[in-house]
PDB file of N, CA and C in Angstrom:
ATOM      1  N   SER A 210      -6.039 -14.327  76.201  1.00 84.00           N
ATOM      2  CA  SER A 210      -7.177 -13.844  77.160  1.00 84.00           C
ATOM      3  C   SER A 210      -8.485 -14.074  76.542  1.00 84.00           C
ATOM      4  N   ALA A 211      -9.476 -14.422  77.538  1.00 87.00           N
ATOM      5  CA  ALA A 211     -10.650 -14.165  77.432  1.00 87.00           C
ATOM      6  C   ALA A 211     -11.638 -13.742  76.338  1.00 87.00           C
ATOM      7  N   GLN A 212     -10.665 -11.989  76.850  1.00 90.00           N
ATOM      8  CA  GLN A 212     -11.240 -11.059  76.402  1.00 90.00           C
ATOM      9  C   GLN A 212     -11.160 -11.107  74.628  1.00 90.00           C
ATOM     10  N   ASP A 213      -9.575 -11.245  74.641  1.00 95.00           N
ATOM     11  CA  ASP A 213      -9.228 -11.275  73.337  1.00 95.00           C
ATOM     12  C   ASP A 213     -10.302 -12.337  72.629  1.00 95.00           C
ATOM     13  N   TYR A 214     -10.382 -13.390  72.794  1.00 96.00           N
ATOM     14  CA  TYR A 214     -11.202 -14.278  72.270  1.00 96.00           C
ATOM     15  C   TYR A 214     -12.950 -13.826  71.882  1.00 96.00           C
ATOM     16  N   LYS A 215     -13.425 -12.966  72.632  1.00 95.00           N
ATOM     17  CA  LYS A 215     -14.470 -12.414  73.265  1.00 95.00           C
ATOM     18  C   LYS A 215     -14.200 -11.403  71.607  1.00 95.00           C
ATOM     19  N   GLY A 216     -13.199 -10.946  71.673  1.00 96.00           N
ATOM     20  CA  GLY A 216     -13.284  -9.606  70.871  1.00 96.00           C
ATOM     21  C   GLY A 216     -13.288 -10.242  69.353  1.00 96.00           C
ATOM     22  N   ALA A 217     -12.097 -11.525  69.381  1.00 96.00           N
ATOM     23  CA  ALA A 217     -12.345 -11.957  67.847  1.00 96.00           C
ATOM     24  C   ALA A 217     -14.198 -12.307  67.368  1.00 96.00           C
ATOM     25  N   LEU A 218     -14.435 -13.340  68.563  1.00 96.00           N
ATOM     26  CA  LEU A 218     -15.898 -13.779  67.884  1.00 96.00           C
ATOM     27  C   LEU A 218     -16.716 -12.181  67.068  1.00 96.00           C
ATOM     28  N   VAL A 219     -16.732 -11.144  68.191  1.00 96.00           N
ATOM     29  CA  VAL A 219     -17.597 -10.233  67.937  1.00 96.00           C
ATOM     30  C   VAL A 219     -17.333  -9.937  66.423  1.00 96.00           C
ATOM     31  N   THR A 220     -15.761  -9.961  65.756  1.00 97.00           N
ATOM     32  CA  THR A 220     -15.160  -9.114  64.828  1.00 97.00           C
ATOM     33  C   THR A 220     -15.721 -10.160  63.399  1.00 97.00           C
ATOM     34  N   TYR A 221     -15.225 -11.371  63.918  1.00 97.00           N
ATOM     35  CA  TYR A 221     -15.926 -12.196  62.692  1.00 97.00           C
ATOM     36  C   TYR A 221     -17.250 -12.372  62.679  1.00 97.00           C
ATOM     37  N   ARG A 222     -17.944 -12.856  63.755  1.00 96.00           N
ATOM     38  CA  ARG A 222     -19.544 -12.548  63.403  1.00 96.00           C
ATOM     39  C   ARG A 222     -19.884 -11.037  62.640  1.00 96.00           C
ATOM     40  N   ALA A 223     -19.391 -10.273  62.256  1.00 97.00           N
ATOM     41  CA  ALA A 223     -19.454  -8.937  61.958  1.00 97.00           C
ATOM     42  C   ALA A 223     -19.247  -8.811  60.227  1.00 97.00           C
ATOM     43  N   ILE A 224     -17.787  -9.560  60.422  1.00 96.00           N
ATOM     44  CA  ILE A 224     -17.703  -9.742  58.869  1.00 96.00           C
ATOM     45  C   ILE A 224     -18.615 -10.786  57.657  1.00 96.00           C
ATOM     46  N   LEU A 225     -19.011 -11.469  58.889  1.00 95.00           N
ATOM     47  CA  LEU A 225     -19.783 -12.619  58.247  1.00 95.00           C
ATOM     48  C   LEU A 225     -21.075 -11.496  57.581  1.00 95.00           C
ATOM     49  N   LYS A 226     -21.710 -10.974  58.632  1.00 96.00           N
ATOM     50  CA  LYS A 226     -23.066 -10.729  58.756  1.00 96.00           C
ATOM     51  C   LYS A 226     -22.787  -9.080  57.807  1.00 96.00           C
ATOM     52  N   LEU A 227     -21.897  -8.387  57.523  1.00 97.00           N
ATOM     53  CA  LEU A 227     -21.492  -7.650  56.202  1.00 97.00           C
ATOM     54  C   LEU A 227     -21.382  -8.416  55.140  1.00 97.00           C
ATOM     55  N   ASP A 228     -20.725  -9.540  54.714  1.00 96.00           N
ATOM     56  CA  ASP A 228     -20.332 -10.207  53.529  1.00 96.00           C
ATOM     57  C   ASP A 228     -20.523 -11.325  53.714  1.00 96.00           C
ATOM     58  N   PRO A 229     -21.487 -12.005  54.011  1.00 92.00           N
ATOM     59  CA  PRO A 229     -21.955 -13.464  54.454  1.00 92.00           C
ATOM     60  C   PRO A 229     -21.261 -14.159  53.564  1.00 92.00           C
ATOM     61  N   GLU A 230     -22.004 -13.744  52.043  1.00 93.00           N
ATOM     62  CA  GLU A 230     -20.494 -14.829  50.720  1.00 93.00           C
ATOM     63  C   GLU A 230     -19.521 -14.397  50.083  1.00 93.00           C
ATOM     64  N   THR A 231     -18.963 -13.972  51.179  1.00 95.00           N
ATOM     65  CA  THR A 231     -17.385 -13.964  51.479  1.00 95.00           C
ATOM     66  C   THR A 231     -16.739 -15.220  50.995  1.00 95.00           C
ATOM     67  N   PRO A 232     -15.595 -15.378  50.510  1.00 96.00           N
ATOM     68  CA  PRO A 232     -15.057 -16.952  50.164  1.00 96.00           C
ATOM     69  C   PRO A 232     -14.137 -16.941  51.141  1.00 96.00           C
ATOM     70  N   ARG A 233     -13.941 -16.073  51.705  1.00 96.00           N
ATOM     71  CA  ARG A 233     -13.317 -16.521  53.635  1.00 96.00           C
ATOM     72  C   ARG A 233     -13.944 -17.418  54.407  1.00 96.00           C
ATOM     73  N   ALA A 234     -15.334 -17.371  53.823  1.00 97.00           N
ATOM     74  CA  ALA A 234     -16.222 -18.058  55.460  1.00 97.00           C
ATOM     75  C   ALA A 234     -16.351 -18.969  55.983  1.00 97.00           C
ATOM     76  N   PRO A 235     -15.781 -19.810  55.567  1.00 98.00           N
ATOM     77  CA  PRO A 235     -15.389 -21.408  55.892  1.00 98.00           C
ATOM     78  C   PRO A 235     -14.145 -20.726  56.703  1.00 98.00           C
ATOM     79  N   ASP A 236     -13.037 -20.294  56.243  1.00 98.00           N
ATOM     80  CA  ASP A 236     -12.187 -20.393  57.599  1.00 98.00           C
ATOM     81  C   ASP A 236     -12.646 -18.750  58.409  1.00 98.00           C
ATOM     82  N   ILE A 237     -13.665 -18.687  58.434  1.00 98.00           N
ATOM     83  CA  ILE A 237     -13.724 -17.919  59.293  1.00 98.00           C
ATOM     84  C   ILE A 237     -14.749 -18.698  60.363  1.00 98.00           C
ATOM     85  N   TYR A 238     -15.711 -19.053  59.709  1.00 98.00           N
ATOM     86  CA  TYR A 238     -16.526 -20.220  60.838  1.00 98.00           C
ATOM     87  C   TYR A 238     -15.621 -21.205  61.884  1.00 98.00           C
ATOM     88  N   LEU A 239     -14.229 -22.017  61.052  1.00 97.00           N
ATOM     89  CA  LEU A 239     -13.303 -22.907  61.770  1.00 97.00           C
ATOM     90  C   LEU A 239     -12.867 -21.516  63.189  1.00 97.00           C
ATOM     91  N   ASN A 240     -12.852 -20.418  62.613  1.00 97.00           N
ATOM     92  CA  ASN A 240     -12.198 -19.224  63.835  1.00 97.00           C
ATOM     93  C   ASN A 240     -12.766 -19.191  64.951  1.00 97.00           C
ATOM     94  N   ILE A 241     -14.194 -19.277  64.313  1.00 97.00           N
ATOM     95  CA  ILE A 241     -15.362 -18.799  65.518  1.00 97.00           C
ATOM     96  C   ILE A 241     -15.554 -20.403  66.673  1.00 97.00           C
ATOM     97  N   ALA A 242     -15.729 -20.918  65.421  1.00 97.00           N
ATOM     98  CA  ALA A 242     -16.021 -22.295  67.003  1.00 97.00           C
ATOM     99  C   ALA A 242     -14.205 -22.514  67.284  1.00 97.00           C
ATOM    100  N   ARG A 243     -13.221 -22.180  66.608  1.00 96.00           N
ATOM    101  CA  ARG A 243     -11.725 -22.436  67.810  1.00 96.00           C
ATOM    102  C   ARG A 243     -12.122 -21.285  69.190  1.00 96.00           C
ATOM    103  N   CYS A 244     -12.791 -19.957  68.870  1.00 97.00           N
ATOM    104  CA  CYS A 244     -12.833 -19.199  70.238  1.00 97.00           C
ATOM    105  C   CYS A 244     -13.593 -19.175  70.934  1.00 97.00           C
ATOM    106  N   GLN A 245     -14.883 -20.174  70.571  1.00 97.00           N
ATOM    107  CA  GLN A 245     -15.747 -20.638  70.838  1.00 97.00           C
ATOM    108  C   GLN A 245     -15.024 -21.690  71.908  1.00 97.00           C
ATOM    109  N   GLN A 246     -14.061 -22.840  71.834  1.00 95.00           N
ATOM    110  CA  GLN A 246     -13.427 -23.878  72.448  1.00 95.00           C
ATOM    111  C   GLN A 246     -12.750 -23.450  73.340  1.00 95.00           C
ATOM    112  N   GLU A 247     -11.747 -21.903  73.158  1.00 95.00           N
ATOM    113  CA  GLU A 247     -10.894 -21.179  74.149  1.00 95.00           C
ATOM    114  C   GLU A 247     -12.075 -20.243  75.240  1.00 95.00           C
ATOM    115  N   LEU A 248     -12.671 -20.533  75.194  1.00 96.00           N
ATOM    116  CA  LEU A 248     -13.974 -19.579  75.346  1.00 96.00           C
ATOM    117  C   LEU A 248     -14.837 -20.433  76.412  1.00 96.00           C
ATOM    118  N   LYS A 249     -14.446 -21.794  76.390  1.00 96.00           N
ATOM    119  CA  LYS A 249     -14.853 -23.250  76.827  1.00 96.00           C
ATOM    120  C   LYS A 249     -16.814 -23.409  77.100  1.00 96.00           C
ATOM    121  N   ALA A 250     -16.618 -23.420  75.352  1.00 95.00           N
ATOM    122  CA  ALA A 250     -18.102 -23.169  75.216  1.00 95.00           C
ATOM    123  C   ALA A 250     -17.980 -24.469  74.209  1.00 95.00           C
ATOM    124  N   PRO A 251     -17.909 -26.083  74.582  1.00 95.00           N
ATOM    125  CA  PRO A 251     -17.784 -26.611  73.819  1.00 95.00           C
ATOM    126  C   PRO A 251     -18.880 -26.931  72.720  1.00 95.00           C
ATOM    127  N   ALA A 252     -20.393 -26.828  73.631  1.00 96.00           N
ATOM    128  CA  ALA A 252     -21.356 -27.218  72.888  1.00 96.00           C
ATOM    129  C   ALA A 252     -21.351 -26.227  71.688  1.00 96.00           C
ATOM    130  N   GLN A 253     -21.640 -25.126  71.896  1.00 97.00           N
ATOM    131  CA  GLN A 253     -21.410 -23.871  70.374  1.00 97.00           C
ATOM    132  C   GLN A 253     -20.351 -24.242  69.738  1.00 97.00           C
ATOM    133  N   ALA A 254     -18.801 -24.718  69.607  1.00 97.00           N
ATOM    134  CA  ALA A 254     -18.134 -24.632  68.810  1.00 97.00           C
ATOM    135  C   ALA A 254     -18.361 -25.699  68.080  1.00 97.00           C
ATOM    136  N   SER A 255     -18.997 -26.740  68.972  1.00 97.00           N
ATOM    137  CA  SER A 255     -19.365 -28.163  68.025  1.00 97.00           C
ATOM    138  C   SER A 255     -20.763 -27.764  66.834  1.00 97.00           C
ATOM    139  N   ALA A 256     -21.771 -26.882  67.220  1.00 98.00           N
ATOM    140  CA  ALA A 256     -22.784 -26.433  66.396  1.00 98.00           C
ATOM    141  C   ALA A 256     -21.977 -25.627  65.131  1.00 98.00           C
ATOM    142  N   THR A 257     -20.912 -24.962  65.888  1.00 98.00           N
ATOM    143  CA  THR A 257     -20.811 -24.166  64.669  1.00 98.00           C
ATOM    144  C   THR A 257     -19.526 -24.740  63.534  1.00 98.00           C
ATOM    145  N   LEU A 258     -18.908 -26.335  63.888  1.00 98.00           N
ATOM    146  CA  LEU A 258     -18.228 -26.551  63.646  1.00 98.00           C
ATOM    147  C   LEU A 258     -19.251 -27.527  62.404  1.00 98.00           C
ATOM    148  N   LYS A 259     -20.691 -27.866  62.476  1.00 97.00           N
ATOM    149  CA  LYS A 259     -21.327 -28.211  62.256  1.00 97.00           C
ATOM    150  C   LYS A 259     -21.935 -27.626  61.369  1.00 97.00           C
ATOM    151  N   GLN A 260     -22.298 -26.550  61.424  1.00 97.00           N
ATOM    152  CA  GLN A 260     -22.698 -25.147  60.113  1.00 97.00           C
ATOM    153  C   GLN A 260     -21.824 -25.857  58.881  1.00 97.00           C
ATOM    154  N   LEU A 261     -20.631 -25.101  59.336  1.00 97.00           N
ATOM    155  CA  LEU A 261     -20.032 -25.145  58.385  1.00 97.00           C
ATOM    156  C   LEU A 261     -19.733 -26.095  57.125  1.00 97.00           C
ATOM    157  N   VAL A 262     -19.727 -27.335  58.472  1.00 98.00           N
ATOM    158  CA  VAL A 262     -19.884 -28.169  57.029  1.00 98.00           C
ATOM    159  C   VAL A 262     -20.685 -28.332  56.818  1.00 98.00           C
ATOM    160  N   ALA A 263     -21.893 -28.208  57.088  1.00 98.00           N
ATOM    161  CA  ALA A 263     -23.151 -28.168  56.333  1.00 98.00           C
ATOM    162  C   ALA A 263     -23.286 -27.304  55.144  1.00 98.00           C
ATOM    163  N   LYS A 264     -22.529 -26.074  54.938  1.00 96.00           N
ATOM    164  CA  LYS A 264     -22.860 -24.979  54.566  1.00 96.00           C
ATOM    165  C   LYS A 264     -21.684 -25.038  53.453  1.00 96.00           C
ATOM    166  N   TYR A 265     -20.343 -25.138  53.713  1.00 97.00           N
ATOM    167  CA  TYR A 265     -19.134 -25.505  52.927  1.00 97.00           C
ATOM    168  C   TYR A 265     -18.341 -26.774  53.092  1.00 97.00           C
ATOM    169  N   PRO A 266     -19.677 -27.448  52.363  1.00 97.00           N
ATOM    170  CA  PRO A 266     -18.597 -28.978  52.661  1.00 97.00           C
ATOM    171  C   PRO A 266     -17.746 -29.439  51.809  1.00 97.00           C
ATOM    172  N   ASP A 267     -16.982 -28.805  51.010  1.00 96.00           N
ATOM    173  CA  ASP A 267     -16.302 -29.313  49.770  1.00 96.00           C
ATOM    174  C   ASP A 267     -14.817 -28.387  50.175  1.00 96.00           C
ATOM    175  N   SER A 268     -15.276 -27.557  51.404  1.00 97.00           N
ATOM    176  CA  SER A 268     -13.878 -26.626  51.762  1.00 97.00           C
ATOM    177  C   SER A 268     -13.080 -27.276  52.606  1.00 97.00           C
ATOM    178  N   GLN A 269     -11.805 -26.769  52.582  1.00 97.00           N
ATOM    179  CA  GLN A 269     -10.921 -27.808  53.449  1.00 97.00           C
ATOM    180  C   GLN A 269     -10.725 -27.133  54.652  1.00 97.00           C
ATOM    181  N   ALA A 270     -11.771 -26.233  55.015  1.00 98.00           N
ATOM    182  CA  ALA A 270     -11.924 -25.473  56.353  1.00 98.00           C
ATOM    183  C   ALA A 270     -12.915 -26.716  57.090  1.00 98.00           C
ATOM    184  N   ALA A 271     -13.973 -27.506  55.702  1.00 98.00           N
ATOM    185  CA  ALA A 271     -15.084 -28.405  56.464  1.00 98.00           C
ATOM    186  C   ALA A 271     -14.151 -29.179  56.851  1.00 98.00           C
ATOM    187  N   ALA A 272     -12.690 -30.240  56.403  1.00 98.00           N
ATOM    188  CA  ALA A 272     -12.668 -30.514  56.147  1.00 98.00           C
ATOM    189  C   ALA A 272     -11.743 -31.222  57.652  1.00 98.00           C
ATOM    190  N   LYS A 273     -10.681 -30.068  57.762  1.00 97.00           N
ATOM    191  CA  LYS A 273     -10.491 -29.663  59.174  1.00 97.00           C
ATOM    192  C   LYS A 273     -11.405 -29.437  60.195  1.00 97.00           C
ATOM    193  N   ALA A 274     -13.111 -29.130  59.980  1.00 97.00           N
ATOM    194  CA  ALA A 274     -13.862 -29.698  60.877  1.00 97.00           C
ATOM    195  C   ALA A 274     -14.859 -30.773  61.149  1.00 97.00           C
ATOM    196  N   LYS A 275     -14.541 -31.560  60.361  1.00 97.00           N
ATOM    197  CA  LYS A 275     -14.871 -32.745  60.745  1.00 97.00           C
ATOM    198  C   LYS A 275     -13.975 -33.867  61.267  1.00 97.00           C
ATOM    199  N   LYS A 276     -13.039 -33.509  60.958  1.00 96.00           N
ATOM    200  CA  LYS A 276     -11.799 -34.045  62.207  1.00 96.00           C
ATOM    201  C   LYS A 276     -11.743 -33.925  63.637  1.00 96.00           C
ATOM    202  N   LEU A 277     -11.829 -32.205  63.716  1.00 94.00           N
ATOM    203  CA  LEU A 277     -12.257 -31.890  64.923  1.00 94.00           C
ATOM    204  C   LEU A 277     -13.484 -32.837  65.515  1.00 94.00           C
ATOM    205  N   LEU A 278     -14.906 -32.546  65.100  1.00 95.00           N
ATOM    206  CA  LEU A 278     -15.388 -33.228  65.458  1.00 95.00           C
ATOM    207  C   LEU A 278     -15.985 -34.599  65.828  1.00 95.00           C
ATOM    208  N   SER A 279     -14.977 -35.608  64.616  1.00 94.00           N
ATOM    209  CA  SER A 279     -15.046 -36.835  64.862  1.00 94.00           C
ATOM    210  C   SER A 279     -13.924 -37.033  66.334  1.00 94.00           C
ATOM    211  N   SER A 280     -12.709 -35.995  66.283  1.00 89.00           N
ATOM    212  CA  SER A 280     -11.938 -36.014  67.821  1.00 89.00           C
ATOM    213  C   SER A 280     -12.276 -36.175  68.724  1.00 89.00           C
ATOM    214  N   GLY A 281     -13.673 -35.230  69.038  1.00 73.00           N
ATOM    215  CA  GLY A 281     -13.703 -34.735  69.957  1.00 73.00           C
ATOM    216  C   GLY A 281     -13.739 -33.453  70.607  1.00 73.00           C
ATOM    217  N   LYS A 282     -12.928 -32.466  70.071  1.00 57.00           N
ATOM    218  CA  LYS A 282     -11.875 -31.533  70.550  1.00 57.00           C
ATOM    219  C   LYS A 282     -13.229 -30.356  70.320  1.00 57.00           C
TER     220      LYS A 282
END
């Protein structure tokens, strides 16, 4: 449900705020973008994916983000 995605967003953002250097950060950004997509916020999701690619260009999550951006999803 939308409430679940909203709760997940809060949790993911809290993790990044507490530990911005966490090795899981690229995956967390990808999860944030997925939540934003589910919450019908495609512009926010796109911005999050672009941020992920810019911050962690060599990560597996960035490769997935590039695919999502190129597919327009």
